[in-house]
Structures are given as C-alpha cells and as structure tokens.
XYZ file of C-alpha atoms in Angstrom:
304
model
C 78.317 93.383 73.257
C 76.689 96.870 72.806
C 74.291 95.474 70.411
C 71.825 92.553 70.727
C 69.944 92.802 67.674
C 69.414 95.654 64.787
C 67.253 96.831 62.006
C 68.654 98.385 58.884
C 68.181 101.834 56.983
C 69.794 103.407 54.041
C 70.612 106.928 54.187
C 70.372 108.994 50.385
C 73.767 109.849 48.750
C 74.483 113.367 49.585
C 72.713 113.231 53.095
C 76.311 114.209 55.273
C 75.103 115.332 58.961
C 78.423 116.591 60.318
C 79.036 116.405 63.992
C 77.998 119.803 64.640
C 74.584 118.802 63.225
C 74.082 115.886 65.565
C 75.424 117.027 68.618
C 72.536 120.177 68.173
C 70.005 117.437 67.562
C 71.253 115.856 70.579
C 71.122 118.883 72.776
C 67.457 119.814 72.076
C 66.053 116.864 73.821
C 68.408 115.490 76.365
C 67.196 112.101 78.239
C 64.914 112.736 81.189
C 62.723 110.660 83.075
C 58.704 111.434 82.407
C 56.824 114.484 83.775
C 53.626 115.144 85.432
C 51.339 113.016 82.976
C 53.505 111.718 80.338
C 53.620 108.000 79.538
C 56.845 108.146 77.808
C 59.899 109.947 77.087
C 62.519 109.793 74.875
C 65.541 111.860 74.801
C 69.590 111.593 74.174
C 71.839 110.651 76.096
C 75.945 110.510 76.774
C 77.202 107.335 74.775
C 79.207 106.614 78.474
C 79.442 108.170 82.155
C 82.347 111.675 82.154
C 82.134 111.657 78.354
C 82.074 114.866 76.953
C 79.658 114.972 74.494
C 76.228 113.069 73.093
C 77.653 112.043 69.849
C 80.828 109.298 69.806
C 82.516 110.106 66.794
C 85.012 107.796 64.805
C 86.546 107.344 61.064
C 86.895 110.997 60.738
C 83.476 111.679 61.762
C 82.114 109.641 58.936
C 80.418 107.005 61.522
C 78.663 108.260 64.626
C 77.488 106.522 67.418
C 74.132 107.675 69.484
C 72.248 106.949 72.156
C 68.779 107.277 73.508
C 67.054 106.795 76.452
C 63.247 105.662 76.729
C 61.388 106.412 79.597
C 58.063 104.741 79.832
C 55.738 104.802 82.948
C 54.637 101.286 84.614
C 51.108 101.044 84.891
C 49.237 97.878 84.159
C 45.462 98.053 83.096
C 44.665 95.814 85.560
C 45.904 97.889 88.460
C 43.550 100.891 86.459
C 40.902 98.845 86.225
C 40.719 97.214 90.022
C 40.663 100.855 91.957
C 38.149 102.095 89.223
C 35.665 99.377 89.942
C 35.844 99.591 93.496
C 35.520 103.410 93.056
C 32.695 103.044 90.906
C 31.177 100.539 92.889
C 31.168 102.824 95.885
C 29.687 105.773 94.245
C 26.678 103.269 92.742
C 26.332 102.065 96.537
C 25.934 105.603 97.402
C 23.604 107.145 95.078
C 21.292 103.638 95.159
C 21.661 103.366 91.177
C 23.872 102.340 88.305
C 26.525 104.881 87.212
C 25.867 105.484 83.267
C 28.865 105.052 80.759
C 29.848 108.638 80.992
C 30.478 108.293 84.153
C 32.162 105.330 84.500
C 34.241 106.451 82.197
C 35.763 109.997 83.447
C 35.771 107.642 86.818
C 38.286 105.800 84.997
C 40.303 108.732 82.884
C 40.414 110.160 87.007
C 41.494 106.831 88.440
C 44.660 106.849 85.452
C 45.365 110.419 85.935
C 46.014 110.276 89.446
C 48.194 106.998 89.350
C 49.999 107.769 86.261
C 51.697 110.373 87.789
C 52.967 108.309 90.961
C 53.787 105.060 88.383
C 57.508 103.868 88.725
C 59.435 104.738 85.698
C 61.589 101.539 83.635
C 64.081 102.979 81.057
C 66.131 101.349 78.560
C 69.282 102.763 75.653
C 68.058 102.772 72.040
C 71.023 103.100 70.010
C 71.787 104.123 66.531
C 74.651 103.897 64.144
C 74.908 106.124 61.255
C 78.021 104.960 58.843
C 78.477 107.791 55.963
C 80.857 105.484 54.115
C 78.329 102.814 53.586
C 74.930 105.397 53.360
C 73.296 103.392 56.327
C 71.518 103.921 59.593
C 71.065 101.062 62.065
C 68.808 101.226 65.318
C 69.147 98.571 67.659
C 65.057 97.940 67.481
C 63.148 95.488 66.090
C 59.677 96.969 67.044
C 57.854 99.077 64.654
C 56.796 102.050 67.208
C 60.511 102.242 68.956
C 62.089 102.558 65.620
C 59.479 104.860 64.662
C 59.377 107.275 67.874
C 63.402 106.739 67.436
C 63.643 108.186 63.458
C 61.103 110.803 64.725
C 63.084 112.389 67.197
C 66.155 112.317 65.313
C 63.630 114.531 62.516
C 62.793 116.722 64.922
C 66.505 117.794 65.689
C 68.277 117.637 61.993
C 65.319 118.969 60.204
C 65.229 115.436 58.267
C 66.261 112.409 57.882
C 65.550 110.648 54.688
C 66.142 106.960 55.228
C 64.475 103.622 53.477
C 65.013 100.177 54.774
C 67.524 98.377 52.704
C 66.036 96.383 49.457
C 66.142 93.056 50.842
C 63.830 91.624 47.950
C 66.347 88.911 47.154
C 67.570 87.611 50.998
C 65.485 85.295 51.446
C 66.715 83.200 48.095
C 70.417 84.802 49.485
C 70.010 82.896 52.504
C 68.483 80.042 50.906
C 71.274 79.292 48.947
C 74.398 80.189 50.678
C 72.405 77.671 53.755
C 72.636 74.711 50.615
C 75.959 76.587 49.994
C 74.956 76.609 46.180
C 75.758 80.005 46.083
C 79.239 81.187 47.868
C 78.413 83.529 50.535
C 80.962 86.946 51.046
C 84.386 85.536 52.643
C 83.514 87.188 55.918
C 80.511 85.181 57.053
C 79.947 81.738 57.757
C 77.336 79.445 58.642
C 76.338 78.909 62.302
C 74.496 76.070 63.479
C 70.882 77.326 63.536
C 67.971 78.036 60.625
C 64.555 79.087 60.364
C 62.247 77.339 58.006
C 59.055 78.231 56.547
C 56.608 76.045 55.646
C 53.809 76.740 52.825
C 50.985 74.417 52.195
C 49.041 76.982 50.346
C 46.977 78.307 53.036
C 49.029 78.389 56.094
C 52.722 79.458 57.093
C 54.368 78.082 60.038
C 57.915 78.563 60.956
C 60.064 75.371 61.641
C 63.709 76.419 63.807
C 66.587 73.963 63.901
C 69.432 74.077 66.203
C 72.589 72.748 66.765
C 72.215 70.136 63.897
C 75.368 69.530 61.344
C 73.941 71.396 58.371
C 75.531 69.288 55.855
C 73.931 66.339 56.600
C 71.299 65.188 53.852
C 68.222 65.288 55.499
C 68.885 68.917 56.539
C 69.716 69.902 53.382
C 66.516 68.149 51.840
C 64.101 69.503 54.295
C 65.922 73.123 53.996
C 65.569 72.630 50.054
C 61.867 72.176 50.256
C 61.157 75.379 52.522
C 61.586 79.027 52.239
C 64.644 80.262 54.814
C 63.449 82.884 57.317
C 66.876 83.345 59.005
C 69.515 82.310 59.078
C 72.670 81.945 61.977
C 75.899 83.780 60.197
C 79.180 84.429 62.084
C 82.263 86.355 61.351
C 85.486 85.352 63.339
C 84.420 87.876 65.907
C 80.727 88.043 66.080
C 77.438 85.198 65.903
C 74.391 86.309 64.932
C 71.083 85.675 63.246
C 70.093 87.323 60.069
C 66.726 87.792 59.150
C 64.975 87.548 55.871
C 63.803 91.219 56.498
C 67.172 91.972 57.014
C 67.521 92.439 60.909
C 69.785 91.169 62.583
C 69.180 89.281 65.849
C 70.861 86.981 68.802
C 74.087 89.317 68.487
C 76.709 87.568 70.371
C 80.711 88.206 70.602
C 82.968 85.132 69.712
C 85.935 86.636 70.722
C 88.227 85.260 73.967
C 88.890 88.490 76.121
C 86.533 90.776 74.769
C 85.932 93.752 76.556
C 89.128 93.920 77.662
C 90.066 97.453 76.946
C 92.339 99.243 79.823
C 89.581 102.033 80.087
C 85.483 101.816 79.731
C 86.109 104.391 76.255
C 89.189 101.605 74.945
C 86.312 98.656 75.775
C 83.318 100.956 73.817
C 85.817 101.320 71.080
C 86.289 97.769 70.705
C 82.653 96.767 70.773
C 81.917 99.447 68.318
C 84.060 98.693 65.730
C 83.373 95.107 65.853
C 80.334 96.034 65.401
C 81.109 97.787 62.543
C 82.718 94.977 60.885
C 80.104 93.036 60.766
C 77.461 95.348 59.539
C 79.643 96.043 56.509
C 79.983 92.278 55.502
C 75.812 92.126 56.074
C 75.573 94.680 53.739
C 77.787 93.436 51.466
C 75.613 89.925 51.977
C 72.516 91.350 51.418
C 73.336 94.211 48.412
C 76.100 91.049 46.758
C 78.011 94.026 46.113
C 81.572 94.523 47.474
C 82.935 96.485 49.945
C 85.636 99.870 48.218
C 89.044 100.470 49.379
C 87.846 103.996 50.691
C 84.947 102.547 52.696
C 87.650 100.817 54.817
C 89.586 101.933 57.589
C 92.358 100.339 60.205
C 91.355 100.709 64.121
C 93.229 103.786 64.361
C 89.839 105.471 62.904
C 92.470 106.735 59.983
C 90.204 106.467 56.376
C-alpha cells in the first residue's frame, strides 16, 4: 500500500490548482538532502523513478498525487552532550577554574556546529492527495509539525492554500453507533474486528483497545455502550483500516489477493492510488453522512 495512515483537510469551493500550478510549486523546491548546517529539508520529489514529472495526475487532472521528501540530520543530544563535557572538562583542567555558563554554552553551540554538519542524513516520502471532486486534501501524517512544515511548503509554491480539517464534531457518536450498529453505516464500509474505548470517570481518561473479539457478542456491546469510541477498525472489500475519532485514518492495510500486481511499477502505482481513492471517498461520505454525486465518480480509465 502507498499509504499507511492519513489526516484529512478540506479544500474551499472554488480553490482549482491546475497542473500547471502544482508542477511550478513542485519545481521551486525539489528534494535534496540537507546543506552545510541545516537540520532538515523538505522538498518534492518524482511520484516514481523515469517519471516525467513531480505531479501524478489522474481523473482529468481533478485528483493529483504528490510527493515529498524529508531530510532530517541524525544527531542525538546525548552524542552533543558527551564531546561537550569532555571538551569543557579539558578547558576547566587547563585554566585551573570552572568555565562560567557563557562559556559552557558557546562550548556547546561549537561542539553541535561542527557535528551537525558531518551527521548522517535519514529521509522519508510525505505524500499528499488533493481530490477536486470531493474539495479535500489528505497528507499521509499524523504529527502536527510534519503536516505543518508539509501545508507550508505547498504555501510557499501556490501562493496559498486554504484548507480546514474536516468537521468531525459528530464521529465520535458516528462511530459509536454504527460499532452497536444502531445506526447503518454507508454500504461501503464494514466493521473490522478491533475498537478503541474511552473511559471517563470524571477526572481521568484512559483508552481501553479490543482486538480480535466477535463484536456482536453482549458483553462487547455492553461495555462499548458504556464508553465513548475513539476508533474504530472499518474495511471496504479492498482496504482495512482504522478510523479515528479525529478523523485520521490509521493501520492502512490492502485486503486484496494479488495486489500490486500491475505489469509495470506506473500500472502497480495506479492501482494503489485509486484504491486509495475509493476508500477516502466512502470516509468522507462516513464522516460528512452525506452521499457521494454521480459526477464525483469515475471508472479506472480516469474518464469523469
């Protein structure tokens, strides 16, 4: 699967990047690992190896895939810390007093200086979907300052990017009920076999997970009925995956016998994309209870 987990945005009706707008974006920064005393990077990158552009393009160029790398230098505090002590150590031994803070601590800002810019580099893909048809971003991030850095460099190249996480205000009784199925859930998901509780006694939270249990039995239902549902384990007939109350999606995993098996790496991305796509529609349409339009659909020929 291209996708392990994913956060949700909603893009403003009337906010249509065309292709030629993203593929500048994507050409101002392109992915590079860090220089002389940066920390991180973050730039874009080809969707696949020999592909021609930065920008993977499908429905008519109403959905666009893109992808980011991160560069981020390795260097623990610790290993900061242990050669500026022995450094500072050695220049107390030598003078016959202690060093005073000032000291100690441009001994320090040295000491990072001069390793940062021999730390190993890790880098990992951050990768966005932007579906026009449905007004909706996804980034494949669930932490704050990588979704953050991610919407900020998109800013930077389009000018702006107006985007609000989805109203999720009523997902967490959504999931509640379609988990005691007391409410029917859209014909495209069904349940999986794991839930997160929450527990309130007034002055603490604490979350409660339960796997591989047959959710219809009674005491599941009973103990589900007393607590607030944090997420919740969905699955279309393609795709598993774990829906949050904030509406994130997590644990993505394929269902399908054979996947991947495309006759060229661009016929496998394909594939993964647009099951991909399938699935974020029906979340939507889980989360918004609204349903999906005939002109917000499309066969796998990418024909609207």
């Amino acid at each position: 699967m291209l996708f392990k987990k994913l956060t949700p945005f909603e893009l403003p009706e009337g906010f249509k990047p065309t292709l030629e707008d993203l593929e500048m974006m994507a050409s101002k920064e392109p992915a590079r690992e860090c220089q002389y005393q940066e920390k991180r990077h973050l730039g874009f990158e080809k969707p696949f190896k020999d592909y021609g552009s930065r920008i993977y393009a499908l429905e008519a160029d109403q959905v666009f895939y893109i992808r980011l790398r991160l560069h981020e230098r390795i260097l623990p505090d610790s290993v900061v810390n242990e050669k500026s002590n022995k450094r500072i150590e050695k220049f107390e031994k030598e003078q016959g007093e202690p060093l005073g803070r000032a000291e100690k601590r441009k001994i320090r800002a040295d000491v990072r200086s001069e390793l940062l810019s021999k730390a190993l580099q890790k880098s990992k893909p951050i990768q966005v979907i932007i579906d026009l048809h449905q007004r909706e971003l996804w980034i494949d991030q669930t932490t704050e300052r990588k979704i953050e850095d991610t919407l900020s460099k998109m800013r930077s190249g389009l000018g702006s990017l107006p985007v609000t996480p989805f109203d999720t205000t009523n997902l967490p009784l959504k999931l509640k009920t379609w988990a005691l199925e007391s409410e029917s859930r859209p014909e495209e998901l069904d349940l999986g076999d794991a839930i997160k509780l929450i527990a309130d006694d007034g002055e603490t939270k604490s979350s409660v997970a339960i796997k591989h249990e047959v959710i219809e039995d009674d005491e599941w239902l009973r103990i589900t009925a007393a607590r607030e549902v944090e997420e919740l384990e969905l699955c279309t007939r393609d795709i598993i995956f774990k829906l949050h109350s904030s509406g994130a999606i997590k644990g993505i995993k394929t269902l399908t016998p054979g996947a991947g098996s495309g006759e060229t790496l661009a016929d496998e991305f394909y594939e993964d994309l647009w099951e991909t796509l399938t699935y974020l529609r029906a979340t939507r349409r889980a989360i918004e209870g609204t349903p999906l339009s005939d002109t917000q659909t499309t066969d796998q020929s990418g024909a609207v």
